[in-house]
Short mmCIF file of C-alpha atoms (C1' of nucleotides) in Angstrom, two decimals:
data_model
loop_
_atom_site.label_atom_id
_atom_site.label_comp_id
_atom_site.label_asym_id
_atom_site.label_seq_id
_atom_site.Cartn_x
_atom_site.Cartn_y
_atom_site.Cartn_z
CA UNK A 1 8.20 -3.71 -35.49
CA UNK A 2 6.65 -2.33 -32.51
CA UNK A 3 8.44 -2.37 -30.17
CA UNK A 4 5.60 -3.55 -27.33
CA UNK A 5 3.69 -6.43 -27.82
CA UNK A 6 0.56 -4.95 -26.84
CA UNK A 7 0.32 -2.73 -29.48
CA UNK A 8 0.39 -3.89 -32.45
CA UNK A 9 -0.68 -1.20 -34.06
CA UNK A 10 1.70 0.56 -36.65
CA UNK A 11 1.69 4.51 -34.37
CA UNK A 12 1.47 3.72 -31.29
CA UNK A 13 1.22 6.91 -28.95
CA UNK A 14 2.73 6.76 -25.18
CA UNK A 15 2.40 9.02 -22.56
CA UNK A 16 -0.22 11.70 -21.78
CA UNK A 17 -3.55 11.68 -23.02
CA UNK A 18 -4.66 15.47 -25.16
CA UNK A 19 -8.13 16.55 -24.43
CA UNK A 20 -8.84 15.63 -28.19
CA UNK A 21 -7.88 11.81 -27.38
CA UNK A 22 -10.06 11.42 -24.23
CA UNK A 23 -13.08 12.85 -26.32
CA UNK A 24 -12.59 10.03 -28.43
CA UNK A 25 -12.37 6.84 -26.15
CA UNK A 26 -15.23 8.89 -24.08
CA UNK A 27 -17.07 8.89 -26.67
CA UNK A 28 -17.05 5.46 -28.19
CA UNK A 29 -16.86 3.82 -24.65
CA UNK A 30 -20.19 5.66 -23.53
CA UNK A 31 -21.96 4.49 -26.72
CA UNK A 32 -20.78 1.44 -27.45
CA UNK A 33 -18.94 0.44 -23.94
CA UNK A 34 -16.15 -1.94 -23.57
CA UNK A 35 -15.77 -5.67 -23.88
CA UNK A 36 -12.70 -5.95 -25.73
CA UNK A 37 -9.96 -3.61 -24.87
CA UNK A 38 -7.42 -5.16 -27.20
CA UNK A 39 -10.73 -3.59 -29.77
CA UNK A 40 -10.99 0.15 -28.45
CA UNK A 41 -8.16 1.64 -29.86
CA UNK A 42 -9.17 0.68 -34.25
CA UNK A 43 -13.27 1.67 -33.38
CA UNK A 44 -12.41 3.97 -31.61
CA UNK A 45 -9.81 5.62 -34.13
CA UNK A 46 -7.03 6.10 -31.59
CA UNK A 47 -3.28 5.44 -32.30
CA UNK A 48 -3.32 3.52 -28.56
CA UNK A 49 -3.27 0.33 -26.94
CA UNK A 50 -5.97 -1.13 -25.88
CA UNK A 51 -3.80 -1.70 -22.39
CA UNK A 52 -3.48 1.90 -21.96
CA UNK A 53 -7.32 3.05 -23.28
CA UNK A 54 -8.05 0.95 -20.29
CA UNK A 55 -6.29 2.71 -17.82
CA UNK A 56 -6.96 5.70 -19.27
CA UNK A 57 -11.03 4.69 -18.86
CA UNK A 58 -10.93 3.05 -15.34
CA UNK A 59 -8.70 6.09 -13.77
CA UNK A 60 -9.54 9.20 -14.96
CA UNK A 61 -12.68 8.72 -17.84
CA UNK A 62 -15.33 6.94 -16.58
CA UNK A 63 -17.97 8.93 -15.26
CA UNK A 64 -17.87 7.47 -11.45
CA UNK A 65 -14.39 8.47 -10.84
CA UNK A 66 -13.89 10.51 -8.01
CA UNK A 67 -11.61 13.51 -8.14
CA UNK A 68 -9.41 15.86 -6.09
CA UNK A 69 -8.46 15.14 -2.36
CA UNK A 70 -9.20 12.26 -0.31
CA UNK A 71 -11.35 13.25 2.95
CA UNK A 72 -10.70 12.60 6.55
CA UNK A 73 -12.65 10.32 5.95
CA UNK A 74 -10.98 8.40 2.79
CA UNK A 75 -7.39 8.62 4.61
CA UNK A 76 -8.37 7.20 7.68
CA UNK A 77 -10.14 4.32 6.08
CA UNK A 78 -6.55 3.90 3.87
CA UNK A 79 -4.56 3.63 6.83
CA UNK A 80 -6.42 1.33 8.82
CA UNK A 81 -7.15 -0.89 5.54
CA UNK A 82 -3.64 -0.98 4.59
CA UNK A 83 -2.36 -1.44 8.07
CA UNK A 84 -4.24 -5.59 7.64
CA UNK A 85 -4.12 -6.11 3.55
CA UNK A 86 -0.78 -4.40 3.07
CA UNK A 87 -0.62 -2.90 -0.79
CA UNK A 88 -3.52 -5.25 -2.27
CA UNK A 89 -4.11 -1.39 -3.45
CA UNK A 90 -7.12 -3.26 -5.81
CA UNK A 91 -8.62 -4.27 -2.58
CA UNK A 92 -8.36 -0.91 -0.88
CA UNK A 93 -9.93 0.61 -4.02
CA UNK A 94 -12.52 -1.80 -3.76
CA UNK A 95 -13.52 -0.21 -0.01
CA UNK A 96 -13.41 3.34 -1.35
CA UNK A 97 -16.41 4.32 -3.66
CA UNK A 98 -14.93 6.09 -6.88
CA UNK A 99 -11.07 5.77 -6.30
CA UNK A 100 -8.91 3.81 -8.06
CA UNK A 101 -5.91 1.81 -6.88
CA UNK A 102 -3.32 4.14 -9.24
CA UNK A 103 -5.07 6.84 -6.88
CA UNK A 104 -4.57 5.54 -3.34
CA UNK A 105 -0.69 3.59 -4.20
CA UNK A 106 0.08 7.37 -5.19
CA UNK A 107 -1.69 8.54 -1.76
CA UNK A 108 0.38 6.28 0.41
CA UNK A 109 3.83 6.00 -1.27
CA UNK A 110 4.22 9.98 -0.82
CA UNK A 111 2.78 9.33 2.83
CA UNK A 112 5.12 6.82 3.15
CA UNK A 113 8.42 8.29 2.01
CA UNK A 114 7.59 11.33 4.20
CA UNK A 115 6.89 8.77 7.07
CA UNK A 116 10.62 7.33 6.83
CA UNK A 117 12.73 9.42 5.42
CA UNK A 118 15.39 9.78 8.06
CA UNK A 119 17.31 6.33 8.37
CA UNK A 120 16.34 4.58 10.90
CA UNK A 121 19.38 4.02 12.65
CA UNK A 122 18.55 1.27 15.38
CA UNK A 123 18.85 3.22 18.15
CA UNK A 124 15.73 3.60 19.59
CA UNK A 125 14.79 6.83 17.86
CA UNK A 126 11.67 6.56 15.93
CA UNK A 127 11.53 7.58 12.74
CA UNK A 128 8.50 7.33 12.38
CA UNK A 129 7.10 11.16 13.07
CA UNK A 130 3.87 11.16 15.50
CA UNK A 131 0.48 12.23 14.43
CA UNK A 132 -2.33 12.88 16.10
CA UNK A 133 -5.77 13.27 15.73
CA UNK A 134 -6.74 10.19 13.64
CA UNK A 135 -9.71 7.90 14.98
CA UNK A 136 -8.65 4.06 15.25
CA UNK A 137 -11.52 2.31 13.35
CA UNK A 138 -14.06 0.67 15.55
CA UNK A 139 -13.05 -2.80 14.71
CA UNK A 140 -9.70 -1.06 16.38
CA UNK A 141 -10.72 -0.36 19.94
CA UNK A 142 -13.15 -2.80 20.53
CA UNK A 143 -12.29 -4.88 24.17
CA UNK A 144 -11.86 -8.51 24.05
CA UNK A 145 -11.85 -9.17 28.23
CA UNK A 146 -11.13 -13.33 28.66
CA UNK A 147 -10.19 -15.69 25.58
CA UNK A 148 -13.62 -16.66 25.16
CA UNK A 149 -14.32 -13.55 23.70
CA UNK A 150 -11.35 -13.06 21.67
CA UNK A 151 -10.79 -17.23 20.29
CA UNK A 152 -13.82 -17.27 17.97
CA UNK A 153 -12.94 -14.30 16.29
CA UNK A 154 -9.56 -15.56 15.69
CA UNK A 155 -11.44 -18.18 14.60
CA UNK A 156 -13.21 -16.43 12.37
CA UNK A 157 -9.72 -14.03 11.32
CA UNK A 158 -8.13 -17.16 10.77
CA UNK A 159 -10.57 -19.22 8.30
CA UNK A 160 -11.80 -16.44 6.31
CA UNK A 161 -7.66 -15.25 6.15
CA UNK A 162 -6.65 -17.35 3.41
CA UNK A 163 -3.18 -15.33 2.53
CA UNK A 164 -3.53 -17.10 -0.96
CA UNK A 165 -7.28 -15.92 -1.86
CA UNK A 166 -7.70 -12.32 -3.17
CA UNK A 167 -10.98 -12.08 -1.61
CA UNK A 168 -10.38 -13.11 1.95
CA UNK A 169 -12.50 -11.21 3.93
CA UNK A 170 -9.90 -9.92 6.54
CA UNK A 171 -10.86 -6.05 6.44
CA UNK A 172 -14.24 -6.49 7.51
CA UNK A 173 -13.53 -9.47 10.28
CA UNK A 174 -13.71 -7.73 14.27
CA UNK A 175 -9.55 -9.25 14.11
CA UNK A 176 -6.99 -7.70 14.54
CA UNK A 177 -7.92 -5.33 17.06
CA UNK A 178 -4.84 -3.73 16.47
CA UNK A 179 -1.15 -4.88 14.79
CA UNK A 180 2.77 -3.62 15.00
CA UNK A 181 5.38 -4.43 12.65
CA UNK A 182 7.93 -5.50 15.09
CA UNK A 183 10.76 -3.01 13.10
CA UNK A 184 10.70 0.25 11.19
CA UNK A 185 8.89 0.12 7.68
CA UNK A 186 11.91 1.74 6.49
CA UNK A 187 14.99 -1.29 7.29
CA UNK A 188 12.75 -3.96 7.15
CA UNK A 189 12.30 -7.09 4.61
CA UNK A 190 9.00 -7.11 2.98
CA UNK A 191 8.55 -10.47 3.79
CA UNK A 192 9.55 -10.76 6.99
CA UNK A 193 7.24 -8.89 9.18
CA UNK A 194 6.17 -9.99 12.76
CA UNK A 195 2.92 -8.16 13.91
CA UNK A 196 1.89 -8.30 17.30
CA UNK A 197 -1.87 -7.93 18.55
CA UNK A 198 -2.79 -6.68 21.80
CA UNK A 199 -6.76 -7.61 22.62
CA UNK A 200 -6.10 -5.32 26.15
CA UNK A 201 -5.66 -8.24 27.89
CA UNK A 202 -2.30 -8.64 28.53
CA UNK A 203 -3.26 -13.20 28.82
CA UNK A 204 -3.72 -12.09 24.87
CA UNK A 205 -0.61 -10.70 23.78
CA UNK A 206 -0.32 -12.44 20.45
CA UNK A 207 1.55 -12.95 17.50
CA UNK A 208 0.91 -12.49 13.99
CA UNK A 209 2.67 -13.12 10.97
CA UNK A 210 2.85 -11.98 7.26
CA UNK A 211 2.26 -14.62 5.24
CA UNK A 212 6.11 -14.32 4.57
CA UNK A 213 7.28 -16.57 7.49
CA UNK A 214 3.93 -17.77 8.38
CA UNK A 215 5.29 -21.26 9.49
CA UNK A 216 7.73 -20.55 12.04
CA UNK A 217 4.85 -18.15 13.91
CA UNK A 218 1.95 -20.63 13.30
CA UNK A 219 3.65 -22.77 15.69
CA UNK A 220 4.00 -20.52 18.42
CA UNK A 221 1.01 -19.10 18.62
CA UNK A 222 -2.78 -20.48 18.47
CA UNK A 223 -4.14 -17.16 17.59
CA UNK A 224 -1.82 -16.35 14.10
CA UNK A 225 -3.23 -15.49 11.22
CA UNK A 226 -1.57 -14.09 8.39
CA UNK A 227 -1.83 -10.70 6.95
CA UNK A 228 0.15 -9.28 4.08
CA UNK A 229 1.34 -5.86 5.66
CA UNK A 230 4.59 -3.19 4.76
CA UNK A 231 4.16 -1.01 7.01
CA UNK A 232 2.35 0.36 9.90
CA UNK A 233 -0.41 2.88 10.43
CA UNK A 234 1.27 5.54 12.18
CA UNK A 235 1.50 6.46 15.79
CA UNK A 236 -1.35 7.62 17.19
CA UNK A 237 -2.29 10.14 20.18
CA UNK A 238 -0.82 8.26 23.02
CA UNK A 239 1.41 6.27 22.10
CA UNK A 240 4.58 5.71 23.16
CA UNK A 241 8.32 4.98 21.95
CA UNK A 242 10.76 2.99 23.67
CA UNK A 243 13.08 0.70 23.13
CA UNK A 244 12.82 -3.00 22.03
CA UNK A 245 11.18 -5.51 24.76
CA UNK A 246 14.15 -8.14 26.57
CA UNK A 247 13.31 -11.87 25.83
CA UNK A 248 13.36 -12.21 22.59
CA UNK A 249 14.14 -15.56 21.18
CA UNK A 250 15.96 -16.11 18.03
CA UNK A 251 19.90 -15.35 17.77
CA UNK A 252 19.07 -11.81 15.03
CA UNK A 253 17.35 -11.00 17.76
CA UNK A 254 19.76 -8.69 18.89
CA UNK A 255 21.14 -7.09 16.24
CA UNK A 256 18.02 -6.79 14.15
CA UNK A 257 16.05 -5.51 16.62
CA UNK A 258 13.53 -8.23 17.03
CA UNK A 259 13.08 -10.20 13.97
CA UNK A 260 11.99 -14.12 16.04
CA UNK A 261 9.32 -14.08 18.40
CA UNK A 262 8.33 -13.63 21.82
CA UNK A 263 6.89 -16.25 24.15
CA UNK A 264 3.64 -15.15 24.64
CA UNK A 265 4.49 -15.18 28.14
CA UNK A 266 7.68 -13.24 28.11
CA UNK A 267 6.14 -10.59 26.04
CA UNK A 268 3.09 -10.07 28.28
CA UNK A 269 5.87 -9.89 31.90
CA UNK A 270 7.53 -7.12 29.69
CA UNK A 271 4.59 -5.02 29.05
CA UNK A 272 3.40 -5.47 32.02
CA UNK A 273 6.37 -4.42 33.52
CA UNK A 274 6.35 -1.54 32.12
CA UNK A 275 3.17 -0.02 34.10
CA UNK A 276 1.32 1.16 31.01
CA UNK A 277 -1.79 -1.17 31.11
CA UNK A 278 -3.19 -0.37 27.62
CA UNK A 279 -0.77 -0.29 25.74
CA UNK A 280 1.28 -2.66 24.33
CA UNK A 281 5.40 -1.58 23.59
CA UNK A 282 7.92 -3.06 20.53
CA UNK A 283 10.38 -2.27 19.35
CA UNK A 284 12.41 1.03 17.81
CA UNK A 285 9.84 3.56 19.05
CA UNK A 286 6.57 0.90 17.66
CA UNK A 287 4.23 0.64 19.23
CA UNK A 288 0.61 0.98 20.07
CA UNK A 289 -2.84 1.66 22.37
CA UNK A 290 -5.56 -0.63 22.62
CA UNK A 291 -8.83 -0.18 24.03
CA UNK A 292 -9.49 3.64 23.51
CA UNK A 293 -7.28 5.06 26.78
CA UNK A 294 -5.28 8.02 25.85
CA UNK A 295 -1.90 8.06 28.20
CA UNK A 296 -0.31 10.74 27.73
CA UNK A 297 3.17 11.01 25.98
CA UNK A 298 4.96 12.82 28.55
CA UNK A 299 4.56 9.96 29.94
CA UNK A 300 7.04 7.92 28.37
CA UNK A 301 10.79 6.92 29.92
CA UNK A 302 11.68 7.68 26.02
CA UNK A 303 15.04 7.72 24.82
CA UNK A 304 13.48 9.33 22.01
CA UNK A 305 14.95 12.50 21.00
CA UNK A 306 13.57 12.61 17.71
CA UNK A 307 12.35 16.42 16.54
CA UNK A 308 10.90 14.94 13.00
CA UNK A 309 8.19 16.05 13.71
CA UNK A 310 6.73 15.63 9.85
CA UNK A 311 3.64 17.34 9.22
CA UNK A 312 0.35 14.90 8.20
CA UNK A 313 -1.87 16.63 5.33
CA UNK A 314 -3.66 18.97 6.92
CA UNK A 315 -7.04 17.73 6.15
CA UNK A 316 -7.09 15.22 9.34
"C1'" DA B 1 16.54 34.86 -9.89
"C1'" DA B 2 18.89 30.32 -11.57
"C1'" DA B 3 20.20 25.70 -10.80
"C1'" DT B 4 18.86 21.91 -8.03
"C1'" DT B 5 16.14 18.92 -5.09
"C1'" DT B 6 12.42 17.38 -4.21
"C1'" DG B 7 7.13 15.86 -4.66
"C1'" DT B 8 3.24 14.21 -7.66
"C1'" DC B 9 0.62 11.76 -10.57
"C1'" DA B 10 -0.65 9.96 -14.61
"C1'" DA B 11 1.25 6.12 -17.33
"C1'" DC B 12 3.88 2.15 -18.73
"C1'" DC B 13 6.00 -2.32 -17.48
"C1'" DG B 14 6.25 -6.90 -16.17
"C1'" DC B 15 3.90 -10.69 -13.77
"C1'" DT B 16 0.36 -13.53 -13.24
"C1'" DC B 17 -4.11 -15.65 -13.71
"C1'" DC B 18 -7.86 -17.16 -16.04
"C1'" DG B 19 -10.55 -18.83 -19.56
"C1'" DG B 20 -11.25 -20.99 -24.56
"C1'" DG B 21 -9.52 -23.41 -28.34
"C1'" DC C 1 -2.25 -31.31 -21.44
"C1'" DC C 2 -0.36 -26.27 -23.73
"C1'" DC C 3 -0.62 -22.36 -26.11
"C1'" DC C 4 -2.20 -17.71 -26.21
"C1'" DG C 5 -4.57 -13.64 -25.48
"C1'" DG C 6 -7.06 -9.85 -22.34
"C1'" DA C 7 -7.72 -8.30 -17.87
"C1'" DG C 8 -6.31 -6.83 -13.99
"C1'" DC C 9 -3.10 -5.69 -10.10
"C1'" DG C 10 1.78 -3.73 -8.36
"C1'" DG C 11 6.29 -2.00 -8.72
"C1'" DT C 12 8.57 1.29 -10.88
"C1'" DT C 13 9.63 5.16 -13.91
"C1'" DG C 14 9.47 9.92 -16.13
"C1'" DA C 15 7.58 14.68 -17.13
"C1'" DC C 16 5.92 18.63 -15.18
"C1'" DA C 17 5.11 21.27 -10.59
"C1'" DA C 18 6.92 23.22 -6.62
"C1'" DA C 19 9.84 23.93 -2.74
"C1'" DT C 20 14.77 25.29 -1.80
"C1'" DT C 21 18.89 25.63 -1.52
#
DNA sequence: AAATTTGTCAACCGCTCCGGG
DNA sequence: CCCCGGAGCGGTTGACAAATT
């Protein structure tokens, strides 16, 4: 009869909500509150399934909803949180009062589409547009000058960032300082990401792995921690673009860019040789700046002829 | 100016988790 | 222990709007 399991009513309306339906739902919820969504349609006189009512209320009708464009601060928050927790929209939304996971997800998806529109050709040409004026959040710019400074925080991050724990507090940890994916998000397998955190000191270059292949990296990296991460944060002021570094360990390294990880010292040496202190530089145009030093992009020996300077939403 | 492509966004679908029986 | 139903989550769709050709 009903072609949908959650909708047992005779006539179940779907699609966009009419103002009249909204009014009914608002009236019902504001007077009765909600306990069981599946009984809301009946009691409110709506030809909808409970799930649809819940979604409508949560995403659009509840009084504390915040509408309109994301503020620059909100956008920055989303970007930095997403860099850490990946597509955990509800988690990100919990840091933005009045915003919903759906809204943030939509925003990110259209934003990301811009970012990865041009397919990655496998050369060092970045398909990632360069954005300006994005402030790196304070937790990402802290400088660490010694392992002794860094290690307690890393341990804390490890302790608190159980990938199986939805309530992991990883985002509020001072770790990571900054992370990058080994490859362009456009071509990367979702669960095969490698992240590198540079703590502003070449001795402390470390490899971070997503939970896709964490075991591989755990053995190599004493400070390894796990984050769920799908896409890079955008390039920021002072970031540079270069080809993949040498010294990659692993057979598919050449072909795929850098699917395997680097020995700590090899990567450190290589980074040092680039004469860009404060940076580490990574595969295929994805690299970053640590510690707030702005090196002009023009100093980059760039092989990059990228002209796709997509504009970041104007409010930034 | 019409047709086509691209973008936006609310809503849907299927899945997992969890708690009660 | 399993089964069931509801809540919540994230990927995806599709209607409509906007942009482009």
